[in-house]
Amino acid sequence: MPVGVHYRIEVEDVRRALRTLAERDAPFVTAYALTQTAKDIKAAEVETMQSVFDRPTRFTLNALYVKPATKQDLVAEVYFKDGFGSVPAWRYLGPQVEGGARVHKAFERRLIRAGLMQPDEFAVPGSGVKLDSSGNIAGSTIERILSQLGAAEQKAGAQANQTRKSRARAKKKGIGRYFVLRPGGPGNADRNVAAGIYYRADLQAMMPVIMFVRAPRYRKRFPFYERAAAVFDQKLVANARLGFEKFVLSKLPKAA
């Protein structure tokens, strides 16, 4: 009779293993698969933003958050951060996902409150303003403009708006000033000019810094839901296999 090494598995052994999997290991495998798939979705969404947006900022690329699944709560979520900095991420990315008109930015609301911009107008960079590496107007430039125009916010009891004395000092130093022009306004210089904020230093020609335009409507650019569904279909089963190996197969006794 040939001598060999064998390992006999009874039906009850299989049933016992399956019961253990269902009662103890299945929630871990499921939570692992869901969480890893959510992480894969987030990574894919970041890649998509890098391809559909022109020079997206780190602020935009970090706008997504993964809520991991647990064995008690078998739901993993990928969502836009709420209250992300001073602006909820969905407020400015939502129109890119679903299309439609965008909402006003914080500095636009300040211009509207100051009566410098109409409620149905939006601000876009003019040809005379320097943009940062992401194609936006620097925050320090916006604050300087708002301060000169009297639209800066009051913080900690100190008003950030420029005073008459500070304007006089700036004029002596040859520092230019910002001002709002509208077509048909008083004087001759602004009768045919586009509505917006302009800058002039000494006797130099005025430069358009921020232009006021009617509500821009965005076409759908960021296929958030479609990309998520595609990654879910592609990755869930593979991640479940990895979870099974991690939480089940790794605990089985190794063959001698």
XYZ file of C-alpha atoms in Angstrom:
256
model
C 0.000 0.000 0.000
C 1.561 3.315 -1.021
C 2.413 5.612 1.761
C 1.440 9.257 1.414
C 0.279 12.320 3.255
C -3.383 13.060 3.081
C -5.847 15.385 4.790
C -9.442 14.320 5.008
C -12.180 16.959 5.044
C -15.563 15.961 6.339
C -18.774 17.694 5.329
C -19.201 18.949 8.866
C -15.821 20.636 8.671
C -17.017 22.617 5.655
C -20.274 23.531 7.345
C -18.421 24.666 10.454
C -16.065 26.813 8.370
C -18.975 28.398 6.505
C -20.801 29.149 9.734
C -17.669 30.808 11.097
C -17.323 32.828 7.908
C -20.933 33.980 8.019
C -20.966 34.833 11.713
C -17.503 36.221 12.300
C -15.511 36.813 9.115
C -18.111 37.927 6.571
C -18.634 41.404 8.136
C -14.868 42.029 8.139
C -14.537 40.911 4.517
C -17.493 43.029 3.451
C -16.346 46.150 5.334
C -12.850 45.751 3.901
C -14.138 45.362 0.340
C -16.444 48.366 0.609
C -13.824 50.635 2.179
C -11.109 49.704 -0.319
C -13.527 50.243 -3.185
C -14.439 53.668 -1.790
C -10.731 54.543 -1.659
C -10.345 53.386 -5.263
C -13.289 55.584 -6.249
C -11.779 58.617 -4.522
C -8.427 58.082 -6.268
C -10.177 57.767 -9.626
C -12.188 60.938 -8.995
C -9.006 62.877 -8.239
C -7.518 61.646 -11.534
C -10.674 62.769 -13.300
C -10.497 66.242 -11.761
C -6.887 66.552 -12.889
C -7.933 65.777 -16.460
C -11.173 67.790 -16.775
C -10.150 70.934 -14.845
C -7.464 73.394 -15.898
C -4.752 73.401 -13.226
C -6.969 72.385 -10.272
C -5.739 73.599 -6.897
C -4.853 71.302 -4.014
C -7.934 72.706 -2.316
C -10.066 71.207 -5.102
C -8.163 67.921 -5.323
C -8.564 67.418 -1.561
C -12.306 68.078 -1.639
C -13.336 64.413 -1.306
C -13.518 62.333 1.848
C -13.944 58.593 2.436
C -16.090 57.389 5.317
C -14.961 53.777 5.892
C -17.356 50.900 6.438
C -17.258 48.955 9.694
C -18.563 45.521 10.624
C -21.419 47.266 12.459
C -22.181 49.676 9.598
C -21.567 48.061 6.213
C -21.689 51.289 4.240
C -18.699 53.164 2.823
C -19.141 56.649 1.410
C -17.235 59.019 -0.854
C -18.562 62.517 -0.448
C -17.642 66.163 -0.805
C -16.344 67.710 2.394
C -18.909 69.877 4.124
C -17.598 73.203 5.374
C -14.313 72.557 3.539
C -12.322 75.586 4.701
C -14.743 78.483 4.404
C -16.621 77.053 1.422
C -18.399 73.661 1.271
C -16.834 71.728 -1.596
C -20.180 70.926 -3.199
C -21.027 74.627 -3.445
C -18.398 75.237 -6.115
C -17.978 71.725 -7.541
C -21.675 70.875 -7.716
C -22.288 72.881 -10.914
C -19.362 71.043 -12.512
C -20.960 67.697 -11.618
C -24.577 68.472 -12.451
C -24.306 71.538 -14.688
C -26.177 74.811 -14.250
C -25.339 78.187 -12.750
C -22.650 78.494 -10.117
C -23.169 80.161 -6.756
C -21.502 83.391 -5.686
C -18.082 83.213 -4.091
C -17.444 84.890 -0.739
C -15.795 87.998 -2.203
C -18.618 88.343 -4.758
C -21.174 88.370 -1.956
C -19.161 91.126 -0.256
C -19.196 93.202 -3.449
C -22.963 92.723 -3.710
C -23.509 93.711 -0.074
C -21.449 96.858 -0.677
C -23.668 97.730 -3.662
C -20.765 97.477 -6.108
C -22.023 94.433 -7.999
C -25.563 93.430 -8.953
C -27.101 90.252 -7.438
C -27.314 88.661 -10.887
C -23.690 89.445 -11.758
C -20.562 87.347 -11.257
C -16.885 88.315 -11.173
C -14.326 87.003 -13.665
C -10.635 87.977 -14.028
C -9.890 90.904 -16.328
C -6.950 91.136 -18.703
C -5.030 93.457 -16.391
C -4.766 91.226 -13.323
C -2.015 88.724 -12.566
C -3.202 85.163 -12.001
C -1.624 82.502 -9.832
C -0.406 79.103 -11.029
C -3.975 77.774 -10.883
C -5.377 80.567 -13.015
C -7.073 82.403 -10.130
C -6.727 85.883 -8.681
C -4.559 85.723 -5.560
C -6.422 86.074 -2.283
C -4.161 88.946 -1.199
C -5.058 90.858 -4.372
C -8.779 90.335 -3.765
C -8.468 91.563 -0.177
C -6.571 94.660 -1.319
C -9.282 95.426 -3.889
C -12.089 94.933 -1.377
C -10.291 97.113 1.156
C -9.912 100.010 -1.280
C -13.535 99.708 -2.385
C -14.872 99.598 1.175
C -16.148 96.034 0.827
C -13.766 94.304 3.235
C -15.199 92.485 6.228
C -14.825 93.684 9.782
C -12.900 91.169 11.851
C -11.988 91.134 15.548
C -13.296 94.667 15.948
C -10.947 96.086 13.304
C -12.231 97.347 9.981
C -10.111 96.161 7.053
C -11.404 98.830 4.680
C -8.974 101.504 3.578
C -9.502 104.877 5.291
C -9.210 108.370 3.804
C -5.812 108.815 5.485
C -4.469 105.521 4.198
C -5.676 106.387 0.697
C -3.828 109.706 0.917
C -0.643 107.949 2.014
C -0.949 105.481 -0.840
C -1.396 108.328 -3.327
C 1.792 110.041 -2.090
C 3.697 106.786 -2.533
C 2.450 106.480 -6.106
C 0.344 103.435 -5.325
C -2.537 103.076 -7.747
C -6.178 102.687 -6.878
C -9.062 100.399 -7.748
C -12.460 101.714 -8.791
C -15.720 100.471 -10.287
C -16.927 101.601 -13.700
C -20.204 100.892 -15.470
C -21.460 101.825 -18.914
C -23.652 104.888 -18.820
C -22.250 105.980 -15.468
C -21.375 109.578 -14.542
C -18.554 111.289 -16.403
C -17.174 110.629 -19.854
C -14.595 107.941 -19.191
C -16.982 105.102 -18.414
C -19.867 105.546 -20.868
C -18.754 102.764 -23.201
C -16.698 100.692 -20.796
C -17.564 97.182 -19.673
C -18.819 96.901 -16.099
C -16.129 95.892 -13.657
C -13.281 96.889 -11.358
C -10.362 98.769 -12.870
C -6.917 99.822 -11.666
C -4.925 102.948 -12.442
C -1.547 104.136 -11.153
C -0.571 107.782 -11.665
C -1.304 108.754 -15.285
C -1.093 105.268 -16.682
C -3.950 103.789 -18.650
C -6.561 102.050 -16.547
C -6.471 98.247 -16.561
C -9.474 95.909 -16.237
C -8.923 93.774 -13.149
C -12.290 92.126 -12.443
C -15.166 92.129 -14.918
C -18.837 91.799 -13.990
C -20.746 89.319 -16.150
C -24.187 87.742 -16.085
C -24.645 84.364 -14.413
C -22.356 81.854 -16.145
C -23.915 78.472 -16.795
C -21.674 75.434 -16.635
C -22.029 72.347 -18.741
C -21.470 69.072 -16.941
C -17.696 68.569 -16.866
C -16.985 66.329 -13.887
C -18.588 62.845 -14.372
C -18.493 62.099 -10.658
C -21.327 59.566 -10.499
C -20.408 57.808 -13.736
C -16.765 57.349 -12.718
C -17.797 56.085 -9.280
C -20.159 53.498 -10.769
C -17.507 52.268 -13.199
C -14.871 51.854 -10.474
C -17.387 50.142 -8.180
C -18.181 47.545 -10.856
C -14.507 47.056 -11.609
C -13.066 46.871 -8.096
C -15.635 45.501 -5.640
C -15.257 41.790 -6.408
C -11.458 42.046 -6.559
C -11.398 43.820 -3.200
C -13.716 41.185 -1.746
C -11.236 38.503 -2.835
C -8.432 40.415 -1.140
C -10.530 40.702 1.992
C -11.273 36.966 1.939
C -7.550 36.229 1.689
C -6.764 38.694 4.469
C -9.407 37.684 6.998
C -10.184 34.048 6.133
C -7.494 32.236 4.166
C -4.676 33.708 6.219
C -6.167 32.080 9.347
C -6.429 28.557 7.905
C -3.779 26.084 8.992
C -1.021 25.615 6.480
C -0.451 22.197 4.965
C 2.492 20.289 6.385
